[in-house]
Amino acid sequence: MLKRIHLERLADILIWGMKKAREGTGGKYKKDDIILVQYHQPALKLAEIIFGKLIEAGINPVIRPMGTPSLELALFERGNNDQLLFLAPGTKELWGSLNGSIKLVAPESLTHLSHVDKNKLSVSAKAGKIMQDIIFKREEEGSLGWTLTYLPTPAQAKQARLSLREYTEQFIYACYLNVENPVIKWEEI
């Protein structure tokens, strides 16, 4: 499990990465910009830290949890095509107004959808493409920067054939979370 200091450093890296993605426009975020922070449940603590840092910077974070394996299974096993394509009212407007996005991927399962009808997965991907198109357009305009990270979870460690402790140690080392100011290290790359 990542310690608080590692989460703080990772939050700094992710915010830096989001700014770096907008480097063509100076990478600056201004007061009242809107940043979406999406997270899987195991990444909640990191989402809370990022939220606080964005608030301190005068930015408006929008926090959105991502689906759990149980929620995803319910949708793909019992949902019809209209439900698979459904976008909540205001979704396109939100995505069209974003100045940044940080996604915290911490899957609790890597195989829970392995038995799902591939056609259903394909239908759902069409709804995701609508959001991707908005992001790519705003990114090309220089009005949106984004970044993401995967956080160590038991499911990922198992897939890598490592203990969670070993997997987490490798993650800490790979992201320079063992360094006092990892953003400086990332700048050197």
Short mmCIF file of C-alpha atoms in Angstrom, two decimals:
data_model
loop_
_atom_site.label_atom_id
_atom_site.label_comp_id
_atom_site.label_asym_id
_atom_site.label_seq_id
_atom_site.Cartn_x
_atom_site.Cartn_y
_atom_site.Cartn_z
CA MET A 1 0.00 0.00 0.00
CA LEU A 2 1.22 3.48 -0.81
CA LYS A 3 2.00 5.71 2.16
CA ARG A 4 0.64 9.24 2.48
CA ILE A 5 3.99 10.74 1.37
CA HIS A 6 3.90 8.62 -1.79
CA LEU A 7 0.33 9.74 -2.54
CA GLU A 8 1.29 13.40 -2.01
CA ARG A 9 4.22 13.04 -4.40
CA LEU A 10 2.10 11.18 -6.95
CA ALA A 11 -0.51 13.94 -6.80
CA ASP A 12 2.22 16.49 -7.55
CA ILE A 13 3.42 14.39 -10.50
CA LEU A 14 -0.07 14.05 -11.93
CA ILE A 15 -0.84 17.76 -11.68
CA TRP A 16 2.55 18.53 -13.24
CA GLY A 17 1.82 15.99 -16.01
CA MET A 18 -1.52 17.58 -16.76
CA LYS A 19 0.17 20.98 -17.05
CA LYS A 20 2.93 19.48 -19.19
CA ALA A 21 0.29 18.12 -21.56
CA ARG A 22 -0.78 21.73 -22.20
CA GLU A 23 2.77 22.99 -22.61
CA GLY A 24 2.05 24.27 -26.13
CA THR A 25 -0.24 26.87 -24.57
CA GLY A 26 2.06 27.62 -21.66
CA GLY A 27 0.68 24.84 -19.48
CA LYS A 28 -0.96 27.38 -17.24
CA TYR A 29 -4.19 26.77 -15.44
CA LYS A 30 -6.09 29.74 -14.15
CA LYS A 31 -8.51 30.36 -11.35
CA ASP A 32 -11.90 28.75 -11.98
CA ASP A 33 -10.62 26.27 -14.60
CA ILE A 34 -12.44 22.94 -14.42
CA ILE A 35 -10.50 19.72 -13.84
CA LEU A 36 -12.17 16.31 -13.86
CA VAL A 37 -10.74 13.74 -11.46
CA GLN A 38 -11.98 10.20 -12.14
CA TYR A 39 -11.00 7.37 -9.82
CA HIS A 40 -11.61 3.76 -8.93
CA GLN A 41 -12.53 3.19 -5.28
CA PRO A 42 -9.03 2.03 -4.20
CA ALA A 43 -7.69 5.41 -5.41
CA LEU A 44 -10.03 7.51 -3.25
CA LYS A 45 -7.27 8.78 -0.92
CA LEU A 46 -5.23 10.00 -3.91
CA ALA A 47 -8.34 11.65 -5.39
CA GLU A 48 -8.88 13.47 -2.08
CA ILE A 49 -5.28 14.73 -2.05
CA ILE A 50 -5.52 15.92 -5.66
CA PHE A 51 -8.84 17.61 -4.86
CA GLY A 52 -7.22 19.56 -2.02
CA LYS A 53 -4.28 20.65 -4.15
CA LEU A 54 -6.58 21.82 -6.95
CA ILE A 55 -8.78 23.73 -4.50
CA GLU A 56 -5.68 25.45 -3.07
CA ALA A 57 -4.78 26.51 -6.63
CA GLY A 58 -8.22 28.09 -7.15
CA ILE A 59 -9.24 25.41 -9.65
CA ASN A 60 -12.68 23.79 -9.67
CA PRO A 61 -12.26 20.02 -9.39
CA VAL A 62 -15.12 17.77 -10.47
CA ILE A 63 -14.84 14.39 -8.78
CA ARG A 64 -16.30 11.29 -10.45
CA PRO A 65 -15.95 7.72 -9.19
CA MET A 66 -15.54 5.06 -11.86
CA GLY A 67 -17.49 1.81 -11.88
CA THR A 68 -16.73 -1.08 -9.59
CA PRO A 69 -16.57 -4.61 -10.98
CA SER A 70 -20.10 -5.26 -9.64
CA LEU A 71 -21.49 -2.15 -11.32
CA GLU A 72 -19.80 -2.97 -14.61
CA LEU A 73 -21.04 -6.56 -14.49
CA ALA A 74 -24.62 -5.42 -13.83
CA LEU A 75 -24.46 -3.09 -16.83
CA PHE A 76 -22.92 -5.57 -19.25
CA GLU A 77 -24.87 -8.63 -18.12
CA ARG A 78 -28.29 -7.02 -17.74
CA GLY A 79 -28.14 -3.76 -19.68
CA ASN A 80 -29.70 -3.26 -23.09
CA ASN A 81 -28.07 -1.33 -25.95
CA ASP A 82 -29.78 1.94 -24.97
CA GLN A 83 -28.37 1.61 -21.48
CA LEU A 84 -24.92 0.77 -22.81
CA LEU A 85 -25.00 3.94 -24.93
CA PHE A 86 -26.59 6.15 -22.26
CA LEU A 87 -24.86 9.38 -21.31
CA ALA A 88 -26.27 11.24 -18.33
CA PRO A 89 -27.71 14.69 -19.07
CA GLY A 90 -24.95 17.29 -18.97
CA THR A 91 -22.13 14.83 -19.68
CA LYS A 92 -21.21 16.26 -23.09
CA GLU A 93 -21.45 19.79 -21.71
CA LEU A 94 -19.15 18.93 -18.80
CA TRP A 95 -16.56 17.31 -21.07
CA GLY A 96 -16.79 20.24 -23.47
CA SER A 97 -16.04 22.64 -20.60
CA LEU A 98 -13.10 20.80 -19.06
CA ASN A 99 -9.65 22.35 -18.93
CA GLY A 100 -8.03 19.20 -17.60
CA SER A 101 -8.54 15.59 -16.63
CA ILE A 102 -6.77 13.28 -14.21
CA LYS A 103 -7.72 9.61 -14.24
CA LEU A 104 -6.76 7.30 -11.37
CA VAL A 105 -7.03 3.71 -12.51
CA ALA A 106 -6.95 1.17 -9.68
CA PRO A 107 -8.81 -1.89 -10.89
CA GLU A 108 -10.12 -4.29 -8.31
CA SER A 109 -10.43 -6.96 -11.01
CA LEU A 110 -8.83 -7.47 -14.40
CA THR A 111 -10.98 -10.40 -15.49
CA HIS A 112 -14.54 -9.66 -14.36
CA LEU A 113 -15.70 -8.85 -17.91
CA SER A 114 -13.92 -11.76 -19.59
CA HIS A 115 -17.17 -13.69 -20.11
CA VAL A 116 -19.24 -10.69 -21.28
CA ASP A 117 -20.59 -10.62 -24.83
CA LYS A 118 -17.98 -8.77 -26.90
CA ASN A 119 -20.77 -7.06 -28.88
CA LYS A 120 -21.97 -5.39 -25.68
CA LEU A 121 -18.47 -4.15 -24.96
CA SER A 122 -18.32 -2.77 -28.50
CA VAL A 123 -21.64 -0.94 -28.12
CA SER A 124 -20.48 0.64 -24.86
CA ALA A 125 -17.23 1.73 -26.50
CA LYS A 126 -19.29 3.89 -28.89
CA ALA A 127 -20.47 6.02 -25.95
CA GLY A 128 -16.87 6.33 -24.76
CA LYS A 129 -15.79 7.45 -28.20
CA ILE A 130 -18.06 10.48 -27.96
CA MET A 131 -16.10 11.63 -24.90
CA GLN A 132 -12.77 10.76 -26.53
CA ASP A 133 -13.62 12.90 -29.54
CA ILE A 134 -14.41 15.86 -27.29
CA ILE A 135 -11.14 15.39 -25.38
CA PHE A 136 -9.02 15.07 -28.53
CA LYS A 137 -10.60 18.20 -30.04
CA ARG A 138 -10.01 20.24 -26.88
CA GLU A 139 -6.50 18.84 -26.57
CA GLU A 140 -5.68 19.88 -30.15
CA GLU A 141 -6.96 23.38 -29.37
CA GLY A 142 -4.64 23.49 -26.36
CA SER A 143 -7.55 24.03 -24.00
CA LEU A 144 -7.30 20.69 -22.20
CA GLY A 145 -4.46 18.71 -20.66
CA TRP A 146 -4.84 15.25 -19.25
CA THR A 147 -2.92 12.55 -17.48
CA LEU A 148 -3.58 9.21 -15.86
CA THR A 149 -1.95 6.67 -13.64
CA TYR A 150 -2.49 3.10 -12.61
CA LEU A 151 -2.19 2.48 -8.89
CA PRO A 152 -1.03 -0.82 -7.43
CA THR A 153 -3.87 -3.19 -6.57
CA PRO A 154 -3.97 -6.85 -5.58
CA ALA A 155 -5.43 -7.71 -9.01
CA GLN A 156 -2.51 -6.10 -10.84
CA ALA A 157 0.06 -7.65 -8.50
CA LYS A 158 -1.48 -11.08 -9.04
CA GLN A 159 -1.38 -10.59 -12.82
CA ALA A 160 2.31 -9.63 -12.56
CA ARG A 161 2.92 -12.68 -10.34
CA LEU A 162 4.20 -10.49 -7.52
CA SER A 163 3.07 -9.85 -3.99
CA LEU A 164 1.26 -6.55 -3.54
CA ARG A 165 4.24 -5.33 -1.51
CA GLU A 166 6.70 -6.19 -4.32
CA TYR A 167 4.43 -4.66 -6.96
CA THR A 168 4.00 -1.48 -4.92
CA GLU A 169 7.76 -1.18 -4.35
CA GLN A 170 8.35 -1.40 -8.10
CA PHE A 171 5.66 1.24 -8.69
CA ILE A 172 7.26 3.58 -6.12
CA TYR A 173 10.66 3.17 -7.76
CA ALA A 174 9.34 3.52 -11.35
CA CYS A 175 7.46 6.73 -10.54
CA TYR A 176 10.30 8.19 -8.44
CA LEU A 177 8.05 8.34 -5.39
CA ASN A 178 11.10 7.43 -3.32
CA VAL A 179 12.66 10.80 -4.24
CA GLU A 180 11.94 13.95 -2.22
CA ASN A 181 10.84 15.94 -5.28
CA PRO A 182 9.91 13.48 -8.04
CA VAL A 183 8.66 16.23 -10.38
CA ILE A 184 12.28 17.38 -10.82
CA LYS A 185 13.21 13.82 -11.78
CA TRP A 186 10.35 13.67 -14.28
CA GLU A 187 11.45 17.01 -15.77
CA GLU A 188 14.84 15.44 -16.51
CA ILE A 189 13.31 12.67 -18.60
#
